[in-house]
PDB file of C-alpha atoms in Angstrom:
ATOM      1  CA  UNK A   1      -2.622  14.361  11.032  1.00 85.00           C
ATOM      2  CA  UNK A   2      -0.916  10.749  10.036  1.00 92.00           C
ATOM      3  CA  UNK A   3      -1.812   8.039  12.145  1.00 92.00           C
ATOM      4  CA  UNK A   4       0.553   5.314  13.591  1.00 94.00           C
ATOM      5  CA  UNK A   5      -1.309   2.250  13.441  1.00 94.00           C
ATOM      6  CA  UNK A   6      -1.284  -0.497  15.810  1.00 92.00           C
ATOM      7  CA  UNK A   7      -1.042  -4.198  15.749  1.00 90.00           C
ATOM      8  CA  UNK A   8      -5.233  -4.463  16.572  1.00 94.00           C
ATOM      9  CA  UNK A   9      -6.554  -4.140  12.400  1.00 95.00           C
ATOM     10  CA  UNK A  10      -8.311  -0.639  12.895  1.00 94.00           C
ATOM     11  CA  UNK A  11      -8.119   2.494  11.176  1.00 96.00           C
ATOM     12  CA  UNK A  12      -8.593   5.963  11.496  1.00 95.00           C
ATOM     13  CA  UNK A  13     -11.315   8.688  10.330  1.00 95.00           C
ATOM     14  CA  UNK A  14     -10.953   8.718   6.168  1.00 95.00           C
ATOM     15  CA  UNK A  15     -11.597  12.593   7.277  1.00 95.00           C
ATOM     16  CA  UNK A  16      -8.934  13.360   9.400  1.00 95.00           C
ATOM     17  CA  UNK A  17      -6.111  12.361   6.936  1.00 95.00           C
ATOM     18  CA  UNK A  18      -4.163  15.280   4.920  1.00 95.00           C
ATOM     19  CA  UNK A  19      -5.086  17.296   1.786  1.00 93.00           C
ATOM     20  CA  UNK A  20      -3.656  14.129  -0.450  1.00 92.00           C
ATOM     21  CA  UNK A  21      -5.132  11.111   0.929  1.00 94.00           C
ATOM     22  CA  UNK A  22      -1.544  10.118   2.974  1.00 95.00           C
ATOM     23  CA  UNK A  23      -3.849   8.527   6.270  1.00 96.00           C
ATOM     24  CA  UNK A  24      -1.683   6.213   7.997  1.00 96.00           C
ATOM     25  CA  UNK A  25       1.510   4.304   8.614  1.00 94.00           C
ATOM     26  CA  UNK A  26       2.164   1.110  10.404  1.00 94.00           C
ATOM     27  CA  UNK A  27       0.133  -2.182   9.664  1.00 93.00           C
ATOM     28  CA  UNK A  28       0.498  -5.040   7.634  1.00 94.00           C
ATOM     29  CA  UNK A  29      -1.018  -6.652   4.590  1.00 95.00           C
ATOM     30  CA  UNK A  30      -3.103  -9.099   6.363  1.00 96.00           C
ATOM     31  CA  UNK A  31      -6.165 -10.059   4.299  1.00 97.00           C
ATOM     32  CA  UNK A  32      -8.126  -8.698   7.693  1.00 97.00           C
ATOM     33  CA  UNK A  33      -6.394  -5.682   7.332  1.00 97.00           C
ATOM     34  CA  UNK A  34      -6.553  -4.484   3.312  1.00 97.00           C
ATOM     35  CA  UNK A  35     -10.108  -6.023   3.424  1.00 97.00           C
ATOM     36  CA  UNK A  36     -11.116  -3.606   6.295  1.00 97.00           C
ATOM     37  CA  UNK A  37      -9.325  -0.312   4.951  1.00 97.00           C
ATOM     38  CA  UNK A  38     -10.762  -1.358   1.262  1.00 97.00           C
ATOM     39  CA  UNK A  39     -14.605  -1.504   3.135  1.00 96.00           C
ATOM     40  CA  UNK A  40     -13.724   2.512   4.536  1.00 96.00           C
ATOM     41  CA  UNK A  41     -12.256   2.980   0.801  1.00 96.00           C
ATOM     42  CA  UNK A  42      -8.590   2.692   1.993  1.00 97.00           C
ATOM     43  CA  UNK A  43      -5.462   1.218   0.377  1.00 96.00           C
ATOM     44  CA  UNK A  44      -1.961   0.502   0.539  1.00 94.00           C
ATOM     45  CA  UNK A  45       0.805   2.713  -1.392  1.00 86.00           C
ATOM     46  CA  UNK A  46       4.268   2.998  -0.484  1.00 75.00           C
ATOM     47  CA  UNK A  47       7.886   2.651  -2.653  1.00 75.00           C
ATOM     48  CA  UNK A  48       9.333  -0.975  -1.138  1.00 59.00           C
ATOM     49  CA  UNK A  49      12.818   0.084  -1.467  1.00 62.00           C
ATOM     50  CA  UNK A  50      11.869   3.111   0.453  1.00 61.00           C
ATOM     51  CA  UNK A  51       9.353   1.904   2.977  1.00 63.00           C
ATOM     52  CA  UNK A  52       9.658  -1.025   5.204  1.00 76.00           C
ATOM     53  CA  UNK A  53       6.266  -1.279   6.711  1.00 86.00           C
ATOM     54  CA  UNK A  54       2.337  -0.279   4.580  1.00 89.00           C
ATOM     55  CA  UNK A  55       1.419   3.723   3.961  1.00 93.00           C
ATOM     56  CA  UNK A  56      -1.991   3.768   3.684  1.00 96.00           C
ATOM     57  CA  UNK A  57      -4.311   6.573   2.157  1.00 96.00           C
ATOM     58  CA  UNK A  58      -7.592   7.502   1.217  1.00 97.00           C
ATOM     59  CA  UNK A  59      -7.821  10.409  -1.002  1.00 95.00           C
ATOM     60  CA  UNK A  60     -11.609  12.553   0.048  1.00 96.00           C
ATOM     61  CA  UNK A  61     -11.999  13.466  -3.652  1.00 96.00           C
ATOM     62  CA  UNK A  62     -12.272  10.200  -5.662  1.00 97.00           C
ATOM     63  CA  UNK A  63     -11.067   9.168  -8.892  1.00 97.00           C
ATOM     64  CA  UNK A  64     -14.102   6.258 -10.477  1.00 98.00           C
ATOM     65  CA  UNK A  65     -15.084   5.216 -13.611  1.00 98.00           C
ATOM     66  CA  UNK A  66     -18.643   3.915 -13.435  1.00 97.00           C
ATOM     67  CA  UNK A  67     -19.111   1.074 -15.591  1.00 97.00           C
ATOM     68  CA  UNK A  68     -22.560   2.422 -17.534  1.00 95.00           C
ATOM     69  CA  UNK A  69     -20.368   5.184 -18.347  1.00 97.00           C
ATOM     70  CA  UNK A  70     -17.341   3.560 -20.041  1.00 97.00           C
ATOM     71  CA  UNK A  71     -15.900   5.156 -23.053  1.00 96.00           C
ATOM     72  CA  UNK A  72     -14.358   3.410 -26.100  1.00 96.00           C
ATOM     73  CA  UNK A  73     -12.528   5.712 -28.219  1.00 94.00           C
ATOM     74  CA  UNK A  74     -12.710   4.481 -32.769  1.00 94.00           C
ATOM     75  CA  UNK A  75      -9.259   3.206 -32.461  1.00 93.00           C
ATOM     76  CA  UNK A  76      -9.952   0.757 -29.423  1.00 94.00           C
ATOM     77  CA  UNK A  77     -13.793  -0.052 -30.839  1.00 94.00           C
ATOM     78  CA  UNK A  78     -11.887  -1.071 -34.047  1.00 93.00           C
ATOM     79  CA  UNK A  79      -9.340  -3.490 -32.551  1.00 92.00           C
ATOM     80  CA  UNK A  80     -12.156  -5.417 -30.187  1.00 92.00           C
ATOM     81  CA  UNK A  81     -14.136  -5.291 -33.536  1.00 92.00           C
ATOM     82  CA  UNK A  82     -11.083  -7.185 -35.596  1.00 92.00           C
ATOM     83  CA  UNK A  83     -11.654 -10.268 -32.377  1.00 90.00           C
ATOM     84  CA  UNK A  84      -7.243  -9.331 -31.561  1.00 89.00           C
ATOM     85  CA  UNK A  85      -7.740 -10.230 -28.346  1.00 96.00           C
ATOM     86  CA  UNK A  86      -9.254 -12.871 -25.838  1.00 97.00           C
ATOM     87  CA  UNK A  87     -10.678 -11.762 -22.589  1.00 98.00           C
ATOM     88  CA  UNK A  88     -10.967 -13.837 -19.391  1.00 98.00           C
ATOM     89  CA  UNK A  89     -11.553 -13.789 -16.089  1.00 98.00           C
ATOM     90  CA  UNK A  90      -9.711 -14.688 -13.060  1.00 97.00           C
ATOM     91  CA  UNK A  91      -7.489 -17.581 -15.222  1.00 98.00           C
ATOM     92  CA  UNK A  92      -4.364 -16.425 -14.212  1.00 98.00           C
ATOM     93  CA  UNK A  93      -4.622 -13.940 -12.070  1.00 98.00           C
ATOM     94  CA  UNK A  94      -0.341 -14.710 -10.799  1.00 97.00           C
ATOM     95  CA  UNK A  95       0.402 -13.711 -14.538  1.00 97.00           C
ATOM     96  CA  UNK A  96      -1.111 -10.373 -14.372  1.00 98.00           C
ATOM     97  CA  UNK A  97       0.002  -9.622 -11.421  1.00 97.00           C
ATOM     98  CA  UNK A  98       3.394 -10.617 -12.369  1.00 95.00           C
ATOM     99  CA  UNK A  99       3.097  -8.645 -15.328  1.00 95.00           C
ATOM    100  CA  UNK A 100       2.024  -5.485 -13.521  1.00 93.00           C
ATOM    101  CA  UNK A 101       5.321  -5.497 -11.112  1.00 91.00           C
ATOM    102  CA  UNK A 102       7.775  -6.058 -14.289  1.00 86.00           C
ATOM    103  CA  UNK A 103       5.972  -3.121 -16.316  1.00 68.00           C
ATOM    104  CA  UNK A 104       7.158  -0.623 -13.151  1.00 64.00           C
ATOM    105  CA  UNK A 105      10.040  -2.259 -11.240  1.00 59.00           C
ATOM    106  CA  UNK A 106      12.304   0.498 -12.768  1.00 60.00           C
ATOM    107  CA  UNK A 107      10.364   3.215 -11.940  1.00 60.00           C
ATOM    108  CA  UNK A 108      11.466   5.284  -9.060  1.00 51.00           C
ATOM    109  CA  UNK A 109       8.734   4.787  -6.122  1.00 53.00           C
ATOM    110  CA  UNK A 110       7.676   1.349  -7.005  1.00 67.00           C
ATOM    111  CA  UNK A 111       5.320  -0.264  -4.714  1.00 67.00           C
ATOM    112  CA  UNK A 112       4.824  -4.007  -5.945  1.00 79.00           C
ATOM    113  CA  UNK A 113       7.625  -5.264  -4.351  1.00 85.00           C
ATOM    114  CA  UNK A 114       7.560  -8.660  -3.254  1.00 90.00           C
ATOM    115  CA  UNK A 115       5.514  -8.747   0.048  1.00 90.00           C
ATOM    116  CA  UNK A 116       2.337  -6.574  -1.326  1.00 92.00           C
ATOM    117  CA  UNK A 117       2.650  -9.474  -4.575  1.00 94.00           C
ATOM    118  CA  UNK A 118       2.109 -12.042  -1.966  1.00 95.00           C
ATOM    119  CA  UNK A 119      -0.256 -10.057  -0.225  1.00 96.00           C
ATOM    120  CA  UNK A 120      -2.934  -9.941  -3.162  1.00 97.00           C
ATOM    121  CA  UNK A 121      -2.186 -13.293  -4.384  1.00 97.00           C
ATOM    122  CA  UNK A 122      -3.269 -14.576  -1.504  1.00 97.00           C
ATOM    123  CA  UNK A 123      -6.422 -12.472  -1.442  1.00 97.00           C
ATOM    124  CA  UNK A 124      -7.058 -13.915  -4.354  1.00 98.00           C
ATOM    125  CA  UNK A 125      -6.925 -17.719  -3.434  1.00 97.00           C
ATOM    126  CA  UNK A 126      -9.082 -16.585  -0.361  1.00 97.00           C
ATOM    127  CA  UNK A 127     -11.490 -14.716  -3.370  1.00 96.00           C
ATOM    128  CA  UNK A 128     -11.388 -11.419  -3.192  1.00 96.00           C
ATOM    129  CA  UNK A 129      -8.922 -10.020  -5.260  1.00 98.00           C
ATOM    130  CA  UNK A 130      -9.395 -11.161  -9.465  1.00 98.00           C
ATOM    131  CA  UNK A 131      -8.047 -10.377 -12.573  1.00 98.00           C
ATOM    132  CA  UNK A 132      -9.001  -9.456 -16.055  1.00 98.00           C
ATOM    133  CA  UNK A 133      -6.463 -11.257 -18.675  1.00 98.00           C
ATOM    134  CA  UNK A 134      -6.187  -9.973 -22.192  1.00 98.00           C
ATOM    135  CA  UNK A 135      -4.312 -13.110 -24.318  1.00 98.00           C
ATOM    136  CA  UNK A 136      -2.802 -12.844 -27.575  1.00 96.00           C
ATOM    137  CA  UNK A 137      -3.165 -16.259 -29.350  1.00 93.00           C
ATOM    138  CA  UNK A 138      -2.123 -17.955 -25.923  1.00 93.00           C
ATOM    139  CA  UNK A 139       0.332 -14.917 -24.622  1.00 97.00           C
ATOM    140  CA  UNK A 140      -0.736 -13.095 -22.551  1.00 98.00           C
ATOM    141  CA  UNK A 141      -1.150  -9.289 -23.872  1.00 97.00           C
ATOM    142  CA  UNK A 142      -2.168  -7.772 -20.707  1.00 97.00           C
ATOM    143  CA  UNK A 143      -4.472  -6.975 -18.107  1.00 98.00           C
ATOM    144  CA  UNK A 144      -5.222  -5.524 -14.782  1.00 98.00           C
ATOM    145  CA  UNK A 145      -6.723  -6.682 -11.207  1.00 98.00           C
ATOM    146  CA  UNK A 146      -7.950  -5.440  -8.122  1.00 98.00           C
ATOM    147  CA  UNK A 147     -10.138  -6.388  -4.797  1.00 97.00           C
ATOM    148  CA  UNK A 148     -14.024  -6.654  -5.352  1.00 96.00           C
ATOM    149  CA  UNK A 149     -16.028  -5.332  -1.943  1.00 94.00           C
ATOM    150  CA  UNK A 150     -19.408  -4.955  -2.636  1.00 90.00           C
ATOM    151  CA  UNK A 151     -21.084  -3.817  -5.471  1.00 91.00           C
ATOM    152  CA  UNK A 152     -17.833  -1.973  -6.956  1.00 96.00           C
ATOM    153  CA  UNK A 153     -14.005  -3.199  -8.220  1.00 97.00           C
ATOM    154  CA  UNK A 154     -10.857  -1.415  -6.641  1.00 97.00           C
ATOM    155  CA  UNK A 155      -8.514  -1.043  -9.355  1.00 97.00           C
ATOM    156  CA  UNK A 156      -5.309  -2.299  -8.134  1.00 96.00           C
ATOM    157  CA  UNK A 157      -2.877  -1.833 -11.471  1.00 95.00           C
ATOM    158  CA  UNK A 158      -2.719  -2.946 -15.458  1.00 95.00           C
ATOM    159  CA  UNK A 159      -0.333  -3.368 -17.503  1.00 95.00           C
ATOM    160  CA  UNK A 160      -0.154  -4.039 -21.419  1.00 95.00           C
ATOM    161  CA  UNK A 161       2.316  -5.930 -23.462  1.00 96.00           C
ATOM    162  CA  UNK A 162       0.647  -5.146 -26.830  1.00 95.00           C
ATOM    163  CA  UNK A 163      -1.165  -1.983 -28.097  1.00 92.00           C
ATOM    164  CA  UNK A 164      -4.163  -1.169 -26.148  1.00 95.00           C
ATOM    165  CA  UNK A 165      -4.416  -4.180 -24.050  1.00 96.00           C
ATOM    166  CA  UNK A 166      -5.232  -2.720 -20.968  1.00 96.00           C
ATOM    167  CA  UNK A 167      -7.736  -0.784 -22.485  1.00 96.00           C
ATOM    168  CA  UNK A 168      -9.429  -3.934 -23.616  1.00 97.00           C
ATOM    169  CA  UNK A 169      -9.198  -5.474 -19.882  1.00 98.00           C
ATOM    170  CA  UNK A 170     -11.008  -2.461 -18.749  1.00 98.00           C
ATOM    171  CA  UNK A 171     -13.557  -1.972 -21.211  1.00 98.00           C
ATOM    172  CA  UNK A 172     -14.357  -6.236 -20.712  1.00 97.00           C
ATOM    173  CA  UNK A 173     -14.775  -5.421 -17.331  1.00 98.00           C
ATOM    174  CA  UNK A 174     -16.819  -2.688 -17.183  1.00 98.00           C
ATOM    175  CA  UNK A 175     -19.077  -4.017 -19.538  1.00 97.00           C
ATOM    176  CA  UNK A 176     -19.390  -7.372 -17.268  1.00 96.00           C
ATOM    177  CA  UNK A 177     -19.503  -5.051 -14.194  1.00 96.00           C
ATOM    178  CA  UNK A 178     -22.916  -3.350 -16.378  1.00 95.00           C
ATOM    179  CA  UNK A 179     -24.163  -6.933 -17.236  1.00 94.00           C
ATOM    180  CA  UNK A 180     -24.289  -8.030 -13.806  1.00 92.00           C
ATOM    181  CA  UNK A 181     -24.987  -5.168 -11.027  1.00 91.00           C
ATOM    182  CA  UNK A 182     -21.282  -4.215 -10.379  1.00 94.00           C
ATOM    183  CA  UNK A 183     -21.488  -0.247  -9.655  1.00 95.00           C
ATOM    184  CA  UNK A 184     -18.223   1.577  -9.519  1.00 97.00           C
ATOM    185  CA  UNK A 185     -14.843   1.042 -10.491  1.00 98.00           C
ATOM    186  CA  UNK A 186     -12.477   2.873  -8.155  1.00 98.00           C
ATOM    187  CA  UNK A 187      -9.376   3.799 -10.169  1.00 95.00           C
ATOM    188  CA  UNK A 188      -7.926   5.672  -6.992  1.00 89.00           C
ATOM    189  CA  UNK A 189      -5.964   8.061  -8.540  1.00 88.00           C
ATOM    190  CA  UNK A 190      -6.448  10.709 -12.089  1.00 92.00           C
ATOM    191  CA  UNK A 191      -4.427   9.682 -15.113  1.00 91.00           C
ATOM    192  CA  UNK A 192      -5.228  10.665 -18.346  1.00 92.00           C
ATOM    193  CA  UNK A 193      -5.431   7.082 -19.593  1.00 90.00           C
ATOM    194  CA  UNK A 194      -8.577   6.645 -17.128  1.00 94.00           C
ATOM    195  CA  UNK A 195     -10.076   9.585 -17.740  1.00 95.00           C
ATOM    196  CA  UNK A 196     -10.531   9.412 -21.444  1.00 94.00           C
ATOM    197  CA  UNK A 197     -11.870   5.833 -20.619  1.00 96.00           C
ATOM    198  CA  UNK A 198     -14.768   7.938 -18.896  1.00 97.00           C
ATOM    199  CA  UNK A 199     -13.303   8.944 -14.847  1.00 97.00           C
ATOM    200  CA  UNK A 200     -14.370  11.019 -13.312  1.00 97.00           C
ATOM    201  CA  UNK A 201     -14.607  12.908  -9.581  1.00 97.00           C
ATOM    202  CA  UNK A 202     -16.969  11.680  -6.807  1.00 96.00           C
ATOM    203  CA  UNK A 203     -17.225  12.994  -3.082  1.00 96.00           C
ATOM    204  CA  UNK A 204     -15.992  10.371  -0.650  1.00 96.00           C
ATOM    205  CA  UNK A 205     -19.585  10.433   0.702  1.00 95.00           C
ATOM    206  CA  UNK A 206     -20.914   9.423  -1.990  1.00 95.00           C
ATOM    207  CA  UNK A 207     -18.698   7.075  -3.057  1.00 96.00           C
ATOM    208  CA  UNK A 208     -18.846   5.195   0.330  1.00 96.00           C
ATOM    209  CA  UNK A 209     -22.420   5.242  -0.349  1.00 94.00           C
ATOM    210  CA  UNK A 210     -21.779   3.488  -3.615  1.00 95.00           C
ATOM    211  CA  UNK A 211     -19.949   0.996  -0.831  1.00 94.00           C
ATOM    212  CA  UNK A 212     -22.759   0.421   0.960  1.00 90.00           C
ATOM    213  CA  UNK A 213     -24.480  -0.753  -1.830  1.00 80.00           C
ATOM    214  CA  UNK A 214     -25.604  -4.486  -1.913  1.00 71.00           C
ATOM    215  CA  UNK A 215     -22.880  -7.112  -2.399  1.00 64.00           C
ATOM    216  CA  UNK A 216     -21.925  -7.842  -6.143  1.00 52.00           C
ATOM    217  CA  UNK A 217     -19.631 -11.199  -7.476  1.00 55.00           C
ATOM    218  CA  UNK A 218     -17.594  -9.850 -10.417  1.00 53.00           C
TER     219      UNK A 218
END
């Protein structure tokens, strides 16, 4: 069943959603609503060209990466050993989200429109959304961004302008989380790229147990 959200900041029980994870339509992208969504494993995902209001998803089969299970391929390890790239955290959130949007803007169903970008930039200014930047010299080569809830990082998007830059960003995120108490990277949906880097499926029940573990700060 797909619900139409009221003006109040509430979401239906994810267990009542559609098999593909679609749960609700409507509402807004305010910080309060976004955080309430992420606290329950719910996220917005909709084509800004076809929908005026958000669509909300909560798959019950969750695809995640546990930080200490990140897989580093031989080719990526060689890049790391060469020191080709430099990694920073939260130094250029705007550059990262804009880079993610630019990569997908011409795709059918592109979802990173102006409203979504503005919403996550606001979350970043409030301290809830974070970025990982990968630099080649002084140019942004790639990166990723997402939202931190308790001990988990909800990955939203990544991009590369140079070979393997997004992989380097994900590896750096996982290694930092493993070293500082982070417990889970939510990948939202399985892709071959993320599967090759150690992603696996867990149940929504297990996901929520981890999500409700003690607070962590990236």
